[in-house]
Tab-separated table of C-alpha atoms in Angstrom:
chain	number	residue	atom	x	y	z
A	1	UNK	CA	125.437	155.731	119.039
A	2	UNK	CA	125.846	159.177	121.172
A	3	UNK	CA	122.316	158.017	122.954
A	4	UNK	CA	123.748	154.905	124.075
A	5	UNK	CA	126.593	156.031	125.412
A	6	UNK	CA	125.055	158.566	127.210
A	7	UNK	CA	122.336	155.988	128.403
A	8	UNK	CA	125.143	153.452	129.629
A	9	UNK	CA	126.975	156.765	131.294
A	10	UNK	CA	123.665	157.579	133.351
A	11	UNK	CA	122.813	154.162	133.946
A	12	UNK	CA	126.414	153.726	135.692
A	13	UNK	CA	125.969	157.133	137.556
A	14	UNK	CA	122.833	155.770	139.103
A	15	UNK	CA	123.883	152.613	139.944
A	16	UNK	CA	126.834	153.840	142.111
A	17	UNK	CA	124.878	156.176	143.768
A	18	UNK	CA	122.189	153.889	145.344
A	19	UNK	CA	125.184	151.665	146.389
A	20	UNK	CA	126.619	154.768	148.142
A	21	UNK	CA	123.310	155.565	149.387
A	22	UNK	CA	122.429	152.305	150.855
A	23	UNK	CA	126.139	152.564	152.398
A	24	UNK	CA	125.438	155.493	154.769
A	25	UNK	CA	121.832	154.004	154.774
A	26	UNK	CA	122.700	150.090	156.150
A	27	UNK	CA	125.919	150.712	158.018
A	28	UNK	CA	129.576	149.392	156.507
A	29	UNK	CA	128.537	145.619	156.951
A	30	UNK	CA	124.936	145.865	154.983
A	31	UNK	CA	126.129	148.168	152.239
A	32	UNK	CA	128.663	145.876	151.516
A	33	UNK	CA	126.323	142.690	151.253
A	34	UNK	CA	123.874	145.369	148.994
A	35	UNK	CA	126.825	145.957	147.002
A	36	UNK	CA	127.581	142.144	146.043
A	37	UNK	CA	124.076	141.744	145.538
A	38	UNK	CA	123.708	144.769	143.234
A	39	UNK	CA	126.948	143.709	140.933
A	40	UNK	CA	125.816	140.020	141.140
């Protein structure tokens, strides 16, 4: 049970910080389309 919530936890941490990433990356615009596409 502690695994998984520490495997959700870092799978969450990740996620967000591509989509920040590809923010400063792509410009307001593009990260914003990455971001739909990433949640979608």
């Amino acid at each position: 049970m502690k695994y998984l919530v520490l495997a959700i936890t870092l799978t969450v941490f990740t996620g967000s910080y591509f989509v920040l990433k590809t923010m400063y990356e792509g410009g307001n615009s593009k990260g914003a389309e990455r971001i739909v596409i990433t949640l979608n």
